Coordinates of N, CA and C in Angstrom, one line a residue:
X1 N 89.6 142.6 86.9 CA 88.5 141.6 87.0 C 89.1 140.7 88.0
X2 N 88.6 139.9 88.3 CA 89.0 139.0 89.0 C 89.5 137.4 88.4
X3 N 90.6 136.9 88.4 CA 91.0 135.8 87.8 C 90.5 134.8 88.9
X4 N 89.7 134.1 88.3 CA 88.8 132.5 88.9 C 89.9 131.6 88.9
X5 N 89.9 130.8 89.9 CA 91.0 129.6 89.9 C 90.0 128.3 90.2
X6 N 89.9 127.4 89.2 CA 89.1 126.2 89.4 C 89.7 125.3 90.4
X7 N 89.0 124.7 91.4 CA 89.5 123.5 92.3 C 88.9 122.5 92.0
X8 N 89.8 121.4 92.2 CA 88.9 120.2 92.4 C 88.1 120.1 93.3
X9 N 87.2 118.9 93.4 CA 86.5 118.5 94.9 C 87.2 118.5 95.9
X10 N 88.6 117.8 96.1 CA 89.6 117.8 96.8 C 90.5 119.0 97.5
X11 N 90.3 119.8 96.3 CA 91.0 120.8 96.6 C 92.2 120.4 96.3
X12 N 92.5 119.4 95.4 CA 93.9 118.9 95.1 C 94.6 118.5 96.3
X13 N 93.9 117.8 97.0 CA 94.7 117.2 98.0 C 96.0 116.2 97.9
X14 N 97.3 116.0 98.4 CA 97.9 115.2 98.5 C 97.4 113.6 98.8
X15 N 97.7 112.7 98.5 CA 97.4 111.5 98.5 C 97.5 111.3 100.0
X16 N 96.9 110.2 101.3 CA 96.5 110.5 102.2 C 96.8 108.6 102.6
X17 N 98.0 108.2 103.2 CA 98.3 106.8 103.4 C 97.9 106.7 104.9
X18 N 97.5 105.8 105.3 CA 97.2 105.2 106.6 C 97.1 103.3 106.7
X19 N 98.1 103.1 107.4 CA 98.6 101.6 107.1 C 98.6 101.4 105.4
X20 N 97.9 100.0 105.3 CA 98.8 99.7 104.2 C 98.1 100.7 102.7
X21 N 96.9 101.4 103.0 CA 96.2 101.8 102.2 C 96.7 103.5 102.2
X22 N 96.0 103.6 100.5 CA 96.2 105.1 100.1 C 95.3 105.5 99.6
X23 N 94.8 106.9 99.8 CA 93.7 107.2 98.9 C 94.2 108.5 98.4
X24 N 93.7 108.6 97.2 CA 94.1 109.9 95.9 C 93.1 110.5 95.6
X25 N 93.3 111.7 95.1 CA 92.1 112.1 94.3 C 92.7 112.0 93.3
X26 N 91.3 111.7 92.1 CA 92.0 111.6 90.5 C 91.4 112.3 90.1
X27 N 91.8 112.9 88.6 CA 91.3 113.9 87.7 C 90.7 113.1 86.4
X28 N 89.4 112.8 86.2 CA 88.6 111.8 85.6 C 89.1 112.3 84.1
X29 N 88.9 113.8 83.8 CA 88.9 114.2 82.6 C 87.2 114.7 82.5
X30 N 86.6 114.5 81.3 CA 85.7 115.1 81.1 C 84.3 113.7 81.6
X31 N 83.5 114.3 81.7 CA 82.6 113.0 82.4 C 81.3 113.5 82.0
X32 N 81.0 112.3 81.0 CA 79.4 112.7 80.2 C 78.5 111.2 80.2
X33 N 77.2 111.5 80.7 CA 76.4 110.6 80.9 C 75.8 110.3 79.5
X34 N 75.7 108.9 79.0 CA 75.3 108.6 77.8 C 74.3 107.4 78.1
X35 N 73.1 108.1 77.5 CA 71.6 107.2 78.0 C 70.9 107.1 76.5
X36 N 70.9 105.9 75.9 CA 70.6 105.8 74.7 C 69.3 106.0 74.8
X37 N 68.9 106.3 72.9 CA 67.5 106.6 72.9 C 66.5 105.1 73.0
X38 N 65.5 104.7 73.1 CA 64.6 103.8 72.9 C 65.0 103.1 71.4
X39 N 65.3 102.1 71.6 CA 65.6 101.1 70.5 C 67.0 101.4 70.0
X40 N 67.6 102.0 70.2 CA 69.1 102.7 69.8 C 70.3 101.6 69.8
X41 N 70.7 101.2 68.9 CA 72.0 100.5 68.7 C 73.5 100.9 69.3
X42 N 73.5 101.2 70.5 CA 74.8 102.0 71.0 C 76.4 101.6 70.4
X43 N 76.5 100.1 71.0 CA 77.6 99.2 71.3 C 78.2 99.5 70.2
X44 N 77.8 99.5 68.8 CA 78.3 99.6 67.4 C 79.2 100.7 67.4
X45 N 78.0 101.6 67.7 CA 78.4 103.3 67.3 C 79.4 104.0 68.6
X46 N 79.0 103.1 69.8 CA 80.1 103.9 70.5 C 81.3 103.0 70.6
X47 N 81.7 101.6 70.2 CA 82.9 101.0 69.7 C 83.9 101.9 68.7
X48 N 83.0 102.3 67.6 CA 83.7 102.8 66.3 C 84.3 104.6 67.0
X49 N 83.2 104.9 67.8 CA 84.0 106.6 68.4 C 85.2 106.2 69.1
X50 N 85.0 105.3 70.2 CA 85.9 105.6 71.5 C 86.8 104.3 71.6
X51 N 86.3 103.3 70.8 CA 87.6 102.2 70.6 C 87.7 101.4 72.0
X52 N 86.5 101.4 72.6 CA 86.4 100.4 73.8 C 85.0 100.0 73.4
X53 N 84.1 99.2 74.4 CA 83.2 98.2 74.2 C 82.4 99.0 75.0
X54 N 80.7 99.2 74.7 CA 79.6 99.4 75.7 C 79.6 98.5 77.0
X55 N 79.7 99.4 78.1 CA 79.7 98.0 79.3 C 78.1 97.4 79.4
X56 N 78.9 96.4 79.8 CA 77.1 95.6 80.3 C 77.0 95.9 81.8
X57 N 75.6 95.5 82.2 CA 75.3 95.8 83.5 C 76.6 95.7 84.6
X58 N 77.2 96.2 85.6 CA 78.0 96.1 86.7 C 78.9 96.2 86.1
X59 N 79.7 96.5 84.9 CA 81.1 96.5 84.3 C 81.6 97.6 83.8
X60 N 82.5 97.9 83.8 CA 83.3 99.1 83.3 C 84.1 98.7 82.3
X61 N 84.4 98.9 81.0 CA 85.6 99.0 80.2 C 86.3 100.1 79.6
X62 N 87.6 99.7 78.9 CA 88.5 101.2 78.9 C 89.7 100.8 79.5
X63 N 90.5 101.8 80.0 CA 91.5 101.9 80.8 C 91.4 103.4 80.9
X64 N 92.8 103.9 82.3 CA 93.0 105.0 82.6 C 92.9 105.6 81.6
X65 N 92.3 107.1 81.6 CA 92.4 108.2 80.3 C 91.1 107.9 79.4
X66 N 90.5 106.9 79.4 CA 89.4 106.4 78.7 C 88.7 105.2 79.5
X67 N 87.6 105.5 79.8 CA 87.1 104.6 80.5 C 85.3 104.6 80.3
X68 N 84.7 103.5 80.1 CA 83.2 103.4 80.3 C 82.6 102.7 81.7
X69 N 81.8 103.4 82.3 CA 81.6 102.6 83.3 C 80.2 102.7 83.4
X70 N 79.5 101.6 83.7 CA 77.8 101.3 83.3 C 77.7 102.2 84.8
X71 N 76.4 103.0 84.6 CA 76.1 103.5 85.5 C 74.3 103.6 85.6
X72 N 74.1 102.4 85.7 CA 72.6 102.6 86.0 C 71.9 101.9 84.6
X73 N 70.3 101.6 84.6 CA 69.9 100.9 83.8 C 69.8 101.8 82.4
X74 N 70.5 101.0 81.4 CA 70.6 102.0 79.8 C 71.4 103.0 80.2
X75 N 72.6 103.1 80.7 CA 73.0 104.3 81.2 C 74.8 103.8 81.4
X76 N 75.6 105.0 80.8 CA 76.8 104.7 80.8 C 77.5 106.2 81.1
X77 N 78.8 106.0 81.9 CA 79.3 107.3 81.9 C 80.9 107.3 81.2
X78 N 81.3 108.1 80.3 CA 82.2 107.9 79.5 C 83.1 109.0 80.4
X79 N 84.6 108.7 80.9 CA 85.3 109.1 81.9 C 86.3 109.4 80.8
X80 N 87.1 110.7 80.7 CA 88.3 110.9 80.0 C 88.0 111.7 79.0
X81 N 87.5 111.4 77.9 CA 87.8 112.3 76.5 C 86.0 112.4 76.2
X82 N 86.0 113.5 75.7 CA 84.5 114.4 75.3 C 84.2 113.2 74.4
X83 N 82.9 113.1 74.5 CA 82.3 112.0 73.6 C 82.5 112.6 72.1
X84 N 82.3 111.7 71.4 CA 82.4 111.7 69.7 C 80.7 112.3 69.5
X85 N 81.0 113.0 68.4 CA 79.7 113.8 68.1 C 79.0 113.0 67.9
X86 N 79.0 111.7 66.8 CA 78.2 110.8 66.2 C 77.5 110.1 67.4
X87 N 77.4 110.2 68.9 CA 76.8 109.7 69.8 C 75.3 110.3 69.9
X88 N 75.9 111.8 69.7 CA 74.6 112.3 70.0 C 73.3 111.9 68.9
X89 N 73.5 111.2 67.7 CA 72.0 110.5 66.8 C 71.6 109.3 67.6
X90 N 71.9 109.0 68.8 CA 71.7 108.0 69.1 C 71.4 107.7 70.7
X91 N 71.8 108.6 71.6 CA 71.7 108.8 73.1 C 71.9 110.4 73.4
X92 N 71.1 110.5 74.6 CA 71.4 111.7 75.4 C 72.2 111.9 75.7
X93 N 73.5 112.8 75.9 CA 74.7 112.8 76.4 C 74.2 114.5 77.0
X94 N 75.1 114.0 78.6 CA 75.0 115.1 79.2 C 76.5 115.5 80.3
X95 N 76.8 116.3 80.3 CA 78.3 116.8 80.6 C 78.0 116.7 82.4
X96 N 78.6 115.8 83.0 CA 78.8 115.3 84.3 C 79.9 116.0 85.3
X97 N 80.7 116.5 84.2 CA 82.4 117.0 85.0 C 82.2 117.2 85.8
X98 N 81.4 118.4 86.7 CA 81.6 119.2 87.5 C 80.7 118.7 88.8
X99 N 80.2 117.5 88.7 CA 78.9 117.0 89.2 C 79.9 115.8 90.1
X100 N 80.7 115.2 90.0 CA 81.0 114.0 90.6 C 82.5 114.3 90.9
X101 N 82.8 113.7 92.2 CA 84.7 113.6 92.5 C 85.0 112.2 92.6
X102 N 86.2 111.8 92.3 CA 86.6 111.1 92.4 C 88.0 110.7 92.9
X103 N 88.3 109.3 93.6 CA 89.4 109.2 94.2 C 89.8 107.7 94.2
X104 N 91.0 107.2 94.1 CA 91.1 105.6 94.1 C 91.7 105.3 95.6
X105 N 91.2 104.5 96.0 CA 91.8 103.3 97.3 C 92.4 102.2 96.6
X106 N 93.6 102.2 97.2 CA 94.6 101.4 96.7 C 95.4 100.7 98.0
X107 N 95.8 99.7 98.2 CA 96.7 99.2 99.2 C 96.0 97.6 99.7
X108 N 97.0 96.9 100.2 CA 96.4 95.7 100.2 C 95.5 94.9 101.1
X109 N 94.9 96.1 102.0 CA 94.0 95.9 103.0 C 92.7 96.9 102.3
X110 N 92.5 97.4 100.8 CA 91.4 98.4 100.5 C 90.2 97.6 100.4
X111 N 90.1 96.2 100.3 CA 89.1 95.3 100.5 C 88.1 95.5 101.9
X112 N 89.5 95.3 102.7 CA 88.4 95.4 104.5 C 88.2 96.8 104.6
X113 N 88.8 97.8 104.2 CA 88.6 99.7 104.2 C 87.3 99.2 103.6
X114 N 86.7 99.0 102.6 CA 85.6 99.5 102.0 C 84.5 98.7 102.4
X115 N 85.0 97.4 103.4 CA 83.7 96.1 103.7 C 83.2 97.2 105.0
X116 N 83.9 98.2 105.1 CA 83.3 99.1 106.8 C 82.5 100.2 105.9
X117 N 82.5 100.6 104.6 CA 81.8 101.7 104.1 C 80.8 101.2 103.0
X118 N 80.7 100.0 102.1 CA 80.2 99.3 101.4 C 79.4 98.4 101.6
X119 N 77.8 98.0 101.4 CA 77.4 96.7 101.8 C 77.5 95.9 100.7
X120 N 78.8 95.5 99.9 CA 78.7 94.4 98.9 C 80.2 93.8 99.2
X121 N 80.0 92.5 98.7 CA 81.3 91.7 98.5 C 82.3 92.6 97.8
X122 N 82.8 92.8 98.2 CA 84.1 93.5 97.1 C 85.2 92.3 96.8
X123 N 85.2 91.1 97.5 CA 86.4 90.6 97.4 C 86.7 90.3 96.2
X124 N 88.2 89.9 95.7 CA 88.6 89.7 94.4 C 88.1 88.5 93.7
X125 N 87.4 87.3 94.3 CA 86.8 86.4 94.1 C 85.2 86.9 93.1
X126 N 84.7 87.8 93.9 CA 83.6 88.2 93.1 C 83.5 89.5 92.7
X127 N 84.2 90.1 92.9 CA 84.2 91.7 92.4 C 85.6 91.8 91.6
X128 N 86.0 91.4 90.5 CA 87.0 91.4 89.7 C 87.0 92.7 89.3
X129 N 88.8 92.6 88.4 CA 88.6 93.9 87.6 C 87.7 94.2 86.7
X130 N 87.5 95.4 86.5 CA 86.4 95.7 85.5 C 84.9 95.5 86.4
X131 N 84.6 95.5 87.6 CA 83.1 95.1 87.7 C 83.1 96.6 88.5
X132 N 82.1 96.9 88.6 CA 81.5 98.1 88.9 C 79.9 98.2 89.5
X133 N 79.9 98.5 90.6 CA 78.4 99.3 90.8 C 78.0 100.7 91.5
X134 N 77.0 100.9 91.3 CA 76.1 102.1 91.9 C 75.5 101.4 93.2
X135 N 76.5 102.3 94.5 CA 75.8 101.6 95.6 C 75.6 102.8 96.5
X136 N 75.8 102.1 97.9 CA 75.8 103.2 98.9 C 77.5 103.3 99.3
X137 N 78.0 104.3 99.5 CA 79.1 104.4 100.3 C 79.3 105.1 101.4
X138 N 79.2 104.3 102.5 CA 78.5 105.0 104.3 C 77.3 105.3 104.0
X139 N 77.3 106.7 103.8 CA 75.8 107.2 103.7 C 75.3 108.0 102.3
X140 N 76.3 107.9 101.5 CA 76.2 108.5 100.2 C 76.1 107.5 99.1
X141 N 75.5 107.9 98.3 CA 75.3 107.4 96.9 C 76.6 107.3 96.1
X142 N 77.1 106.6 95.2 CA 78.2 106.5 94.6 C 78.6 105.3 93.8
X143 N 79.8 105.4 93.2 CA 80.0 104.4 92.5 C 81.3 103.9 92.9
X144 N 81.5 102.5 93.0 CA 82.9 101.5 92.8 C 82.8 100.8 91.9
X145 N 84.2 100.9 91.5 CA 85.1 100.5 90.5 C 86.0 99.7 90.7
X146 N 86.6 98.2 90.5 CA 87.7 97.7 90.5 C 88.4 98.0 89.4
X147 N 89.7 98.5 89.8 CA 90.9 99.3 88.6 C 92.0 98.3 88.3
X148 N 92.1 97.5 89.8 CA 94.0 96.5 89.7 C 93.3 95.5 90.7
X149 N 94.2 95.0 91.2 CA 94.0 93.9 92.0 C 93.6 94.8 93.3
X150 N 94.4 95.6 93.9 CA 94.1 96.1 95.2 C 94.0 97.7 94.6
X151 N 93.2 97.9 94.0 CA 92.5 99.5 93.5 C 91.1 99.3 93.1
X152 N 90.7 100.3 93.3 CA 89.4 100.7 93.3 C 89.4 102.1 93.2
X153 N 88.3 102.7 92.4 CA 87.7 104.2 91.6 C 86.0 104.1 92.6
X154 N 86.4 105.4 93.5 CA 85.3 105.6 94.4 C 84.8 106.9 93.5
X155 N 83.5 106.8 93.3 CA 83.0 108.3 92.6 C 81.6 108.9 93.7
X156 N 81.6 109.9 94.3 CA 80.4 110.3 94.8 C 80.2 111.8 94.5
X157 N 79.2 112.4 94.8 CA 78.5 113.3 94.0 C 79.9 114.3 94.8
X158 N 80.2 115.5 94.1 CA 81.1 116.6 94.4 C 81.0 117.2 95.8
X159 N 79.4 117.5 95.9 CA 79.5 118.0 97.4 C 79.7 117.0 98.5
X160 N 79.8 115.7 98.0 CA 80.2 114.8 99.1 C 81.8 114.5 99.3
X161 N 82.4 115.5 98.8 CA 83.9 114.8 98.5 C 84.8 114.8 99.7
X162 N 84.4 115.6 100.1 CA 85.1 115.6 102.2 C 84.6 114.9 102.7
X163 N 83.4 114.5 102.8 CA 82.9 113.3 103.6 C 83.4 112.2 103.3
X164 N 83.5 112.1 102.0 CA 84.2 110.8 101.6 C 85.7 110.3 102.3
X165 N 86.0 111.6 101.8 CA 87.6 111.6 102.6 C 87.8 110.9 104.1
X166 N 86.6 111.9 104.5 CA 86.8 111.9 106.0 C 86.2 109.9 106.5
X167 N 85.6 109.6 105.3 CA 84.9 108.1 105.9 C 86.1 107.2 105.5
X168 N 86.7 107.8 104.4 CA 87.9 106.7 104.2 C 88.9 106.7 105.2
X169 N 89.4 107.8 105.5 CA 90.4 107.9 106.4 C 90.4 107.1 107.8
X170 N 88.7 107.2 108.3 CA 88.4 106.5 109.9 C 88.3 105.0 109.3
X171 N 88.1 104.6 108.4 CA 87.7 103.2 108.2 C 89.4 102.6 107.9
X172 N 90.3 103.4 107.2 CA 91.6 103.0 107.1 C 92.6 102.9 108.1
X173 N 92.1 103.6 109.4 CA 92.5 104.1 110.4 C 92.0 102.6 111.1
X174 N 90.6 102.1 111.4 CA 90.4 101.5 112.0 C 91.0 99.8 111.3
X175 N 91.1 99.9 110.2 CA 91.9 98.8 109.4 C 93.3 98.4 110.3
X176 N 94.0 99.4 110.1 CA 95.1 99.5 110.5 C 95.6 99.4 112.2
X177 N 94.3 100.0 112.6 CA 94.4 99.3 114.4 C 94.6 98.0 114.6
X178 N 93.6 97.1 113.8 CA 93.1 96.1 113.8 C 94.9 95.3 113.5
X179 N 95.5 95.7 112.7 CA 97.1 95.1 112.6 C 96.8 94.0 111.6

């Protein structure tokens, strides 16, 4: 019988550095969309189950290894741990682990790179650590979250992972060429 080998969306790529920026594939662990049922009071249950706040619109809570990302109206994406079983009484839980590709973009020119790909003001004054948005990344629908002073978590559908890397490399090269 054949031994199947699971591959990451970017096939375990090495980090790519161009200019001052580096793009790195990240494994977020289990990804679960959580959509509360009508009139469900999910915030307290979620905090008790996972030790982090339910994310407000356009916000993310938690940290590396266990993060809750606002993912749309009345929806969050739990990244890292498997969802606590108690959540199933209050929300629809859907495993999204194989549906998404994630990468970080870090570096002093990260905002300038993303300005070429994302139609949002991602400057530190407007888009602070913990801010997140479901948005267009070049021509793909995705998610962008600021996780550090000059670090962003980018997520696109798994089938678009190679395109995301290509678009980031081109934007990084464009910014680097301008010095």
